[in-house]
PDB file of C-alpha atoms and ligand atoms in Angstrom:
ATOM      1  CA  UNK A   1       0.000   0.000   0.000  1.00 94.00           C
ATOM      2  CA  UNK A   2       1.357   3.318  -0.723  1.00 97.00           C
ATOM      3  CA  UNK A   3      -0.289   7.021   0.568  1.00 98.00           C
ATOM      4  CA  UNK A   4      -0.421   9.860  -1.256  1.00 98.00           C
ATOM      5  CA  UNK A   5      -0.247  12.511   1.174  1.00 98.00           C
ATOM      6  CA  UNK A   6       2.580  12.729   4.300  1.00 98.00           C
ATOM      7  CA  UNK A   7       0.761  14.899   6.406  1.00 97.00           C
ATOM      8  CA  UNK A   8      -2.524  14.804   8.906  1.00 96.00           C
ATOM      9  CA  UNK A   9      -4.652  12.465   6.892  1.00 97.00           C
ATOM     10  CA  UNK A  10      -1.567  10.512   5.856  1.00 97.00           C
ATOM     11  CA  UNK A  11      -0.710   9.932  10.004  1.00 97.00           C
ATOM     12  CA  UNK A  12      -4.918   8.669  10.400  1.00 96.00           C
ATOM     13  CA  UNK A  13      -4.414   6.643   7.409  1.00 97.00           C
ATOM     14  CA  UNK A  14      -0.881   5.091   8.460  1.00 97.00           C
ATOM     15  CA  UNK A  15      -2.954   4.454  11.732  1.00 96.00           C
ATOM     16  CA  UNK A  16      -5.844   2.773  10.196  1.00 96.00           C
ATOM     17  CA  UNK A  17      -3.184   0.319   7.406  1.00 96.00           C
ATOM     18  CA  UNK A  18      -1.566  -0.914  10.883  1.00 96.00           C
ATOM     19  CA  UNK A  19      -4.835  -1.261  12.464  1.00 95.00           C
ATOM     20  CA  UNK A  20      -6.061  -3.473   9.614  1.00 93.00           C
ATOM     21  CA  UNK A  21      -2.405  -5.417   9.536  1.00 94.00           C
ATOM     22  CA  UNK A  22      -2.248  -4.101   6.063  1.00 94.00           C
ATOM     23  CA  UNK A  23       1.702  -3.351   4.849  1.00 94.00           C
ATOM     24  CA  UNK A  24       2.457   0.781   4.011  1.00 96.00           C
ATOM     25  CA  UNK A  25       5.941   0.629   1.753  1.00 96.00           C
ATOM     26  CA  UNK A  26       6.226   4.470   1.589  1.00 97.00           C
ATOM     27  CA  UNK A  27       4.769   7.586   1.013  1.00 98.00           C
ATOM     28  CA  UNK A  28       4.879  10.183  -1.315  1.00 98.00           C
ATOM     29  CA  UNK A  29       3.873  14.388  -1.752  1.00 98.00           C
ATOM     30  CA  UNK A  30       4.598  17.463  -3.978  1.00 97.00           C
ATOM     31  CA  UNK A  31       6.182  18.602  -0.726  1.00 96.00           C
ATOM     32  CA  UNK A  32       7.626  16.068   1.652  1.00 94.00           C
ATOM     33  CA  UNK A  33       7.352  17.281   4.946  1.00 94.00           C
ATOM     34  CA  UNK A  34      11.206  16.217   7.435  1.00 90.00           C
ATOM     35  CA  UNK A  35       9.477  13.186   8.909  1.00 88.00           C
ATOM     36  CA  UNK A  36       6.550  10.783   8.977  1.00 92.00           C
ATOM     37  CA  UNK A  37       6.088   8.388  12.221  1.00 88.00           C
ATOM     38  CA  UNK A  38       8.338   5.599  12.349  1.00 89.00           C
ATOM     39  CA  UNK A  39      10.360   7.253   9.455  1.00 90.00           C
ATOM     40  CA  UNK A  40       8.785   5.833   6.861  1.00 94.00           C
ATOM     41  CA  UNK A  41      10.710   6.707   3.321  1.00 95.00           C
ATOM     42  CA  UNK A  42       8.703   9.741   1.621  1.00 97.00           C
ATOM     43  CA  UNK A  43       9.655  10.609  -2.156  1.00 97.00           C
ATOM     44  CA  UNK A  44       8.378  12.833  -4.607  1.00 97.00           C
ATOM     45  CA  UNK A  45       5.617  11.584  -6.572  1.00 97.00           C
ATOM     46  CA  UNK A  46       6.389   9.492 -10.192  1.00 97.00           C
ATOM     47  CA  UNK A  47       5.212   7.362 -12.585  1.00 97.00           C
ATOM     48  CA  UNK A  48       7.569   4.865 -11.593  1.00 97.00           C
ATOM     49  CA  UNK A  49       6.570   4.707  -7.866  1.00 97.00           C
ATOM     50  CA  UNK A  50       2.823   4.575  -8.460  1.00 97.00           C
ATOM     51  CA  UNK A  51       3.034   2.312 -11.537  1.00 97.00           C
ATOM     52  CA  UNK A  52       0.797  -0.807 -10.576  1.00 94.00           C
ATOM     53  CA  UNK A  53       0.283  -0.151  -7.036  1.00 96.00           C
ATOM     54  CA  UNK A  54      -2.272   0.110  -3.942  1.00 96.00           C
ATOM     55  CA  UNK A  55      -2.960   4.025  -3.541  1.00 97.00           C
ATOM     56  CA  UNK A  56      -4.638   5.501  -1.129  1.00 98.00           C
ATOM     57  CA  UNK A  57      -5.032   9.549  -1.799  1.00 98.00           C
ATOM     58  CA  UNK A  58      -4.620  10.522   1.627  1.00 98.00           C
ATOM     59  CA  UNK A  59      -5.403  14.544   1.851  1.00 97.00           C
ATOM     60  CA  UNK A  60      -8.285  15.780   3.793  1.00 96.00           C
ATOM     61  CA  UNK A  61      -9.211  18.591   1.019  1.00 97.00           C
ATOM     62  CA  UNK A  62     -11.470  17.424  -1.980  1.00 98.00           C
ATOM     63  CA  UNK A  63     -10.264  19.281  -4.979  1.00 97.00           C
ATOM     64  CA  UNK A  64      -6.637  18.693  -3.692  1.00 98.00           C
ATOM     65  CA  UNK A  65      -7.737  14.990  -4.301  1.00 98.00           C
ATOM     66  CA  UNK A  66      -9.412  14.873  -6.976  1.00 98.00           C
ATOM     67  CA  UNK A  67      -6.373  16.834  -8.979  1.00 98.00           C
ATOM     68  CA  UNK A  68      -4.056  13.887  -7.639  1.00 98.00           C
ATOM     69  CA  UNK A  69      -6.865  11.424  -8.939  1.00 98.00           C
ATOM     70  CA  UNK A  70      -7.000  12.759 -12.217  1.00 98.00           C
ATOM     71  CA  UNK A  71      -2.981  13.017 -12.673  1.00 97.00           C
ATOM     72  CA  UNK A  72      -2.265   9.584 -11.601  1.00 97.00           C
ATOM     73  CA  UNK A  73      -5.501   7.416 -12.269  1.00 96.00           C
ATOM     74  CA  UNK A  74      -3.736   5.433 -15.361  1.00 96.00           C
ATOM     75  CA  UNK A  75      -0.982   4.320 -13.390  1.00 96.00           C
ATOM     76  CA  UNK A  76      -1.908   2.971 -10.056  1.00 97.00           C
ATOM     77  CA  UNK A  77      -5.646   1.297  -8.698  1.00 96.00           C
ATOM     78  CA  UNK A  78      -6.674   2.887  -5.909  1.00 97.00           C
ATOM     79  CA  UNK A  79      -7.941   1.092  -2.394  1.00 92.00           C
ATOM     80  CA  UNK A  80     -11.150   1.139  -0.475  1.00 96.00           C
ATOM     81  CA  UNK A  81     -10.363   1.331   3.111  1.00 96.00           C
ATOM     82  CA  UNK A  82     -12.730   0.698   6.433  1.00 97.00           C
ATOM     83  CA  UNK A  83     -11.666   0.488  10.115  1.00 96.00           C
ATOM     84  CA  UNK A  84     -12.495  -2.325  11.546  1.00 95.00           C
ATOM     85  CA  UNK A  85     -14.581  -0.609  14.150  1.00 96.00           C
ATOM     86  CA  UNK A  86     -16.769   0.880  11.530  1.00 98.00           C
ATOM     87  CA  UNK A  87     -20.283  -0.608  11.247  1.00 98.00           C
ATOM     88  CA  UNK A  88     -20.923  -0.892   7.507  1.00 98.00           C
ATOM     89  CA  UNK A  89     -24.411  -2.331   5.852  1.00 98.00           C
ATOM     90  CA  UNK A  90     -23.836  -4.648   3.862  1.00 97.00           C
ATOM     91  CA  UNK A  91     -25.659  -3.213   0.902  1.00 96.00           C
ATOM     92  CA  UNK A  92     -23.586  -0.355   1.049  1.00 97.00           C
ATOM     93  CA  UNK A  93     -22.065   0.221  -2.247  1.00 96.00           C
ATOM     94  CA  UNK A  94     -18.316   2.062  -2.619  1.00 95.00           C
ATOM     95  CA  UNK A  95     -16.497   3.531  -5.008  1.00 97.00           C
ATOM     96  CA  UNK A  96     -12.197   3.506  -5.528  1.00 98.00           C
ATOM     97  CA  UNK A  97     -10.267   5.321  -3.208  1.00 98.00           C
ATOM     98  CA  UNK A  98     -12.796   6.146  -0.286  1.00 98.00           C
ATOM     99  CA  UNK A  99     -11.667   5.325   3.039  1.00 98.00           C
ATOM    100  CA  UNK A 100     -14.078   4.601   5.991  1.00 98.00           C
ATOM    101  CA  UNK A 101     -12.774   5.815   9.315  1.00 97.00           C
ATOM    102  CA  UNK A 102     -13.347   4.417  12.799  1.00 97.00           C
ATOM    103  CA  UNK A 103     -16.940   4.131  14.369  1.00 98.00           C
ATOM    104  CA  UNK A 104     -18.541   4.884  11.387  1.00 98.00           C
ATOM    105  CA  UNK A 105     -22.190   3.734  10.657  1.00 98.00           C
ATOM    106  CA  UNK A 106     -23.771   3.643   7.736  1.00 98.00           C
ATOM    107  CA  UNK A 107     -26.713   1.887   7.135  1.00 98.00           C
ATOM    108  CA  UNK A 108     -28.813  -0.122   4.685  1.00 97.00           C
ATOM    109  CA  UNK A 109     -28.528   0.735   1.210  1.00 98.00           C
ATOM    110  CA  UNK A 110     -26.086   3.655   1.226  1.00 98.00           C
ATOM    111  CA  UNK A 111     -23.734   4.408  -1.907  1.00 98.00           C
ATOM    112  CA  UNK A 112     -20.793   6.051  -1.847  1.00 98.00           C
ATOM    113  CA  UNK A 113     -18.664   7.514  -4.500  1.00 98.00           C
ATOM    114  CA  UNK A 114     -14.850   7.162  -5.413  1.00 98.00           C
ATOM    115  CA  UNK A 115     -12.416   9.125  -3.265  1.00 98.00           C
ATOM    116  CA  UNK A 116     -14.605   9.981  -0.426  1.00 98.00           C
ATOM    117  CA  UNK A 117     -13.615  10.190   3.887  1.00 98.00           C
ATOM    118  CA  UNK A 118     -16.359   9.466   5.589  1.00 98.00           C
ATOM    119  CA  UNK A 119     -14.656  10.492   8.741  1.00 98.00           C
ATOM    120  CA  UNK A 120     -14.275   9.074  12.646  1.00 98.00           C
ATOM    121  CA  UNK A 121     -18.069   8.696  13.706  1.00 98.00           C
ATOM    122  CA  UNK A 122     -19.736   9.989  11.653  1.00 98.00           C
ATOM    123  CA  UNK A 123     -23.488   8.286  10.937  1.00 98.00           C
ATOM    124  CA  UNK A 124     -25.099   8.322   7.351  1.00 98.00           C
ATOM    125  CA  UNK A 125     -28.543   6.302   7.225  1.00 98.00           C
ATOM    126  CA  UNK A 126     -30.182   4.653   4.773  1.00 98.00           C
ATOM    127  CA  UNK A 127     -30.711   5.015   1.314  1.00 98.00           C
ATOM    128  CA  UNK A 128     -27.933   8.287   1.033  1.00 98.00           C
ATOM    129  CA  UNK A 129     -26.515   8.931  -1.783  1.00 98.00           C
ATOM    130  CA  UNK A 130     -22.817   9.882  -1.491  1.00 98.00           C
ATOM    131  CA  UNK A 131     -21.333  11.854  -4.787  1.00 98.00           C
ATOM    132  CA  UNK A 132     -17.427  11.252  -5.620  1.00 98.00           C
ATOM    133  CA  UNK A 133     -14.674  13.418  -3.697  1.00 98.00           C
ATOM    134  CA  UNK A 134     -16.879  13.992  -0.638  1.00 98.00           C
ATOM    135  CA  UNK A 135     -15.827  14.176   3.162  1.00 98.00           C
ATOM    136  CA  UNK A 136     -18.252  14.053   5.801  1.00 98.00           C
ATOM    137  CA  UNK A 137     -16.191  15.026   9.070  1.00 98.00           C
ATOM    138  CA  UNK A 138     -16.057  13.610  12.288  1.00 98.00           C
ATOM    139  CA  UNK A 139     -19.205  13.275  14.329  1.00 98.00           C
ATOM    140  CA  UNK A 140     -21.429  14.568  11.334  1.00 99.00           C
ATOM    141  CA  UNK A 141     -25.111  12.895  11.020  1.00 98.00           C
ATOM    142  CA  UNK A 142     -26.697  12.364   7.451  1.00 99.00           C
ATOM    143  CA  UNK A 143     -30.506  11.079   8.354  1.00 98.00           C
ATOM    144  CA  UNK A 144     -31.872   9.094   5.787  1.00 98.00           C
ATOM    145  CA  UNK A 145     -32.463   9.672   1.558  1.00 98.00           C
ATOM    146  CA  UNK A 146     -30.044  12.485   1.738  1.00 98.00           C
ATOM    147  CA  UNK A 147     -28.035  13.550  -1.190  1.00 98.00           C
ATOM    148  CA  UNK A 148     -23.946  15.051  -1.100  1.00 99.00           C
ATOM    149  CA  UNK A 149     -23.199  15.911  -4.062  1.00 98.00           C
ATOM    150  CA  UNK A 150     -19.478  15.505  -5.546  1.00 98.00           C
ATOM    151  CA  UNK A 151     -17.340  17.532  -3.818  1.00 98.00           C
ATOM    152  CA  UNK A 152     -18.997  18.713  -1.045  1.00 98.00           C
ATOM    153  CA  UNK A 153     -18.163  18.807   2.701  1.00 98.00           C
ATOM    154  CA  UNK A 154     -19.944  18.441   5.378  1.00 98.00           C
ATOM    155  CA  UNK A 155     -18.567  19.782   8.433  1.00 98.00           C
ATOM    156  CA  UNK A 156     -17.684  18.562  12.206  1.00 98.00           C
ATOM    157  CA  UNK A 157     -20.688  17.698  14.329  1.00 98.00           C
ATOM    158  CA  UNK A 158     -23.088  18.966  11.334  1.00 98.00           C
ATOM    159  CA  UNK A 159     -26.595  17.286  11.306  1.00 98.00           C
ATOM    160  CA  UNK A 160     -28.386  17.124   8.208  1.00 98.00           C
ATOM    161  CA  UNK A 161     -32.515  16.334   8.135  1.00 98.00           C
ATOM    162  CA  UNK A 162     -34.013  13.315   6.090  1.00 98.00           C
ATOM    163  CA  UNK A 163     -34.136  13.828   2.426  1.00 98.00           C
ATOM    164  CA  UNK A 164     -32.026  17.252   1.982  1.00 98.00           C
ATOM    165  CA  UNK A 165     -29.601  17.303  -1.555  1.00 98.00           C
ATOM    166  CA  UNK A 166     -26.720  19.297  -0.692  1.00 98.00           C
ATOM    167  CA  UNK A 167     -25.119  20.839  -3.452  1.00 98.00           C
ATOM    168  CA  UNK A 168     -21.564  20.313  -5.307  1.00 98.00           C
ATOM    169  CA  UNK A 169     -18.346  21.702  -3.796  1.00 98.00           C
ATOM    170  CA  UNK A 170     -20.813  23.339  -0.836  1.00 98.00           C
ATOM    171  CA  UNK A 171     -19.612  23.620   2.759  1.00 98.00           C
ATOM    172  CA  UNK A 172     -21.596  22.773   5.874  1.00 98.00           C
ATOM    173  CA  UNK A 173     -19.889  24.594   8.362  1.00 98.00           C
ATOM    174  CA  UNK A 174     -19.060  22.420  11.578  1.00 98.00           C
ATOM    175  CA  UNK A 175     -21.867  22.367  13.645  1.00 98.00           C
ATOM    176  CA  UNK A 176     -24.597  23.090  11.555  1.00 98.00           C
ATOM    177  CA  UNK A 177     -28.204  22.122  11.406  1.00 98.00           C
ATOM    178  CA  UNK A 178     -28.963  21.723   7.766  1.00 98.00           C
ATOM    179  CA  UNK A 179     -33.630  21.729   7.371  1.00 98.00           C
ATOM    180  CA  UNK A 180     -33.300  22.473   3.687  1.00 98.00           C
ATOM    181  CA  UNK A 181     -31.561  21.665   0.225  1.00 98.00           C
ATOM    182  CA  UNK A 182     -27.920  23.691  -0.211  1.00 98.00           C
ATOM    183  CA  UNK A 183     -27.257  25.256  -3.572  1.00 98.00           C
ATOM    184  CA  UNK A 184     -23.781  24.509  -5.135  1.00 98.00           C
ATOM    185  CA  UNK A 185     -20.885  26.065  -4.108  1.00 98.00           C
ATOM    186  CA  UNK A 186     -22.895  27.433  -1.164  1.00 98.00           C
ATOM    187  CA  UNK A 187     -21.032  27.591   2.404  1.00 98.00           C
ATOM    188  CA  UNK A 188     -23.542  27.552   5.332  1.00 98.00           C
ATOM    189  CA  UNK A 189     -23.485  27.677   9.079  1.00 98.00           C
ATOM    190  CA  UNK A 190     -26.046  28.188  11.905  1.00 98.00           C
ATOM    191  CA  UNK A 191     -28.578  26.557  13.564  1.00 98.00           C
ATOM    192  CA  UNK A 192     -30.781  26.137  11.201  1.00 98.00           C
ATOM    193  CA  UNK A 193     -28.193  26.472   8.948  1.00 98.00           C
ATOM    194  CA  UNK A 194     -28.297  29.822   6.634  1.00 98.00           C
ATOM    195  CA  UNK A 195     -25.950  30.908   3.607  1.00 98.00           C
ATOM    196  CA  UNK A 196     -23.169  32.819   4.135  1.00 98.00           C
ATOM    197  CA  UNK A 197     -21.490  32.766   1.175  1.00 97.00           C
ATOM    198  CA  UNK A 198     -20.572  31.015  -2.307  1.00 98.00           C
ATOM    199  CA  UNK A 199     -17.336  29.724  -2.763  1.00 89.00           C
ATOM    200  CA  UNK A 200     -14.839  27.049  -1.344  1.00 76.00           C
ATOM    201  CA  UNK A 201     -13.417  26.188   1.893  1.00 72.00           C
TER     202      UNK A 201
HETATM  203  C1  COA B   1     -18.063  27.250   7.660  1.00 78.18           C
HETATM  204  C2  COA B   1     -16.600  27.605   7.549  1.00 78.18           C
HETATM  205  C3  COA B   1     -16.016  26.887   6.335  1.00 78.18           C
HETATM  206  C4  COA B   1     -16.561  29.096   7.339  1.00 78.18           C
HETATM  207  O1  COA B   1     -15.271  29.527   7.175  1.00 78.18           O
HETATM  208  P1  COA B   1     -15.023  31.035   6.613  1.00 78.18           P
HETATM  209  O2  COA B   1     -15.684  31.186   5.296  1.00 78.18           O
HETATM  210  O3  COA B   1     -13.548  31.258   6.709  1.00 78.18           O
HETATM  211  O4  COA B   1     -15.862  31.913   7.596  1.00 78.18           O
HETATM  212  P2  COA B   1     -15.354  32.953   8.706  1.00 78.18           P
HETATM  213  O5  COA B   1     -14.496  32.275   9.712  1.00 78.18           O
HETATM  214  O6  COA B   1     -14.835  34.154   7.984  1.00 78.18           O
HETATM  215  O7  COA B   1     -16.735  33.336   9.405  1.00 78.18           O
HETATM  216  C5  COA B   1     -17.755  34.064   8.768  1.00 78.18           C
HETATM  217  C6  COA B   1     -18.895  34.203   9.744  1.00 78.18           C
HETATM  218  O8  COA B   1     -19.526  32.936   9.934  1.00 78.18           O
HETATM  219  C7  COA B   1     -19.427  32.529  11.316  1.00 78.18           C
HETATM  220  N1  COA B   1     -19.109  31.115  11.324  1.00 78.18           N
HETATM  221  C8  COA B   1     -18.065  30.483  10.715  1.00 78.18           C
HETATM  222  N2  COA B   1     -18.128  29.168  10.909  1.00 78.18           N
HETATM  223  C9  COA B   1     -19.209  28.949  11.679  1.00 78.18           C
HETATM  224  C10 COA B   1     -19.779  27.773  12.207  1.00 78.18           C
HETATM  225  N3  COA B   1     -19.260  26.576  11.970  1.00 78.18           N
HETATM  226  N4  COA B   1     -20.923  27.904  12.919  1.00 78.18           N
HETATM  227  C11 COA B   1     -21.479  29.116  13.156  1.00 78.18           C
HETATM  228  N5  COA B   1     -20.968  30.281  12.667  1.00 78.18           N
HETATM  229  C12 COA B   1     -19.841  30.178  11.935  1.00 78.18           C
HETATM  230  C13 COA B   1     -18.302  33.365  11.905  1.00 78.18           C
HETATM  231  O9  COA B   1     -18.469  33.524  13.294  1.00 78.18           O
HETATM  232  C14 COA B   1     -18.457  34.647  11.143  1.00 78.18           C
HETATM  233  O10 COA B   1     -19.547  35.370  11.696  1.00 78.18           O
HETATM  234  P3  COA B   1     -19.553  36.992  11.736  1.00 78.18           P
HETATM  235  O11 COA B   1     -19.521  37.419  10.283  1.00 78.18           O
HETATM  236  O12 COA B   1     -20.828  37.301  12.432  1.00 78.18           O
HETATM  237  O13 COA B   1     -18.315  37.379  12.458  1.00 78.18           O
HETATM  238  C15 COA B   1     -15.768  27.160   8.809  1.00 78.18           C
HETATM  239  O14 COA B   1     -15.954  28.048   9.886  1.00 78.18           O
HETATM  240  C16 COA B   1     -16.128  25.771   9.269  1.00 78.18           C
HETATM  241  O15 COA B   1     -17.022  25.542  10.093  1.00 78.18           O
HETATM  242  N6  COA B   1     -15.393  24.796   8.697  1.00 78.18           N
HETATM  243  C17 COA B   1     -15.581  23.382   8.974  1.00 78.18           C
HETATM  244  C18 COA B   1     -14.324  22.829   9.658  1.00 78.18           C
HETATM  245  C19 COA B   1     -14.419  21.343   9.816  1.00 78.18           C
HETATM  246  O16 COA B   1     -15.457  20.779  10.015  1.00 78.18           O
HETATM  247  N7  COA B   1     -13.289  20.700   9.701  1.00 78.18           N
HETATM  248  C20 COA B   1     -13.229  19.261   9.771  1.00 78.18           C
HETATM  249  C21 COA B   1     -11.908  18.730   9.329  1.00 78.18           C
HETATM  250  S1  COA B   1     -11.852  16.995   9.464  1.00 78.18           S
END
């Protein structure tokens, strides 16, 4: 297994591979940072140390992965990784690259795109549809037939009601109470949640 990523993610990730007795050979990023736990060897990114290996795209910001998905998505596949501790239905459907963190629930009939987090405790129930590139962040609570569009994040603690869409690329601020649909690119916060602004993170 290799990470792309050395930093914050990378360390949870690292965490969860030893967790799962799963091998990590090394690490790479645009920007090595001095040191990764246990020294593990970090390199600049290539073709030849990708080529035909287990990736995981371990960075915590969803346009940052997606632009390392679409530069090196013809030379390596690209893992689907759950904590053990994570209850998972079993008609849960996942794309590539998305990465299921501890105490996680997700319930019946749930699907999941490619290159998602669906973060430490976070709950999504049944029937959600997840779009690619998403994070939901730790603690977050989907209630049932929502949609996240690709891209989107939905903040720490946020809880969203029963059959909301949340738009692409919008931001639920952490904390949140989300009682109706989110337009794209739109960042909200409150109790009930209200728009503050368009944009990104
Ligand atoms: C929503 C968020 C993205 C807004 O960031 P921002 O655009 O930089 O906003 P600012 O910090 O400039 O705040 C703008 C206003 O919104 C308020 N605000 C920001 N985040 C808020 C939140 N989560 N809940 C309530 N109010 C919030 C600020 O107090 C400020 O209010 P004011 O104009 O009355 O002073 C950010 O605050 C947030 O909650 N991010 C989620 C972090 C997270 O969950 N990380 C998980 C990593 S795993």
């Amino acid at each position: 297994m290799i990470l792309y990523g050395a930093r914050g993610q990378a360390k949870v990730m690292y965490d969860l591979i030893l967790s799962n007795n799963q091998l990590l050979e090394y690490l790479v990023d645009d920007n090595p940072p001095a040191d990764f736990p246990h020294h593990l060897p970090i390199y600049l990114p290539s073709r030849e140390l990708l080529l035909d290996k287990k990736v995981i795209i371990a960075i915590g910001d969803n346009r940052i992965r997606e632009m390392i998905y679409d530069k090196t998505k013809e030379w390596c596949s690209f893992e689907i990784m759950q904590h053990y501790s994570a209850y998972v239905s079993r008609f849960t459907e996942f794309g590539d690259g998305s990465v299921i963190m501890p105490k996680v629930c997700i319930n019946a009939e749930v699907s999941i795109g490619m290159h998602c987090i669906i973060n430490t405790a976070s709950v999504i129930e049944h029937e959600c549809v997840i779009g690619d590139f998403v994070h939901i962040s730790p603690s977050a609570s989907l209630a049932g037939n929502i949609t996240v569009k690709k891209g989107a994040h939905i903040g720490l603690g946020a809880n969203v009601i029963q059959g909301i869409t949340i738009g692409e690329n919008a931001v639920i601020g952490a904390g949140a109470v989300v009682l109706s649909d989110v337009p794209d690119h739109a960042v909200v916060v409150g109790n009930p949640g209200r728009i503050i602004r368009f944009g990104t993170l």
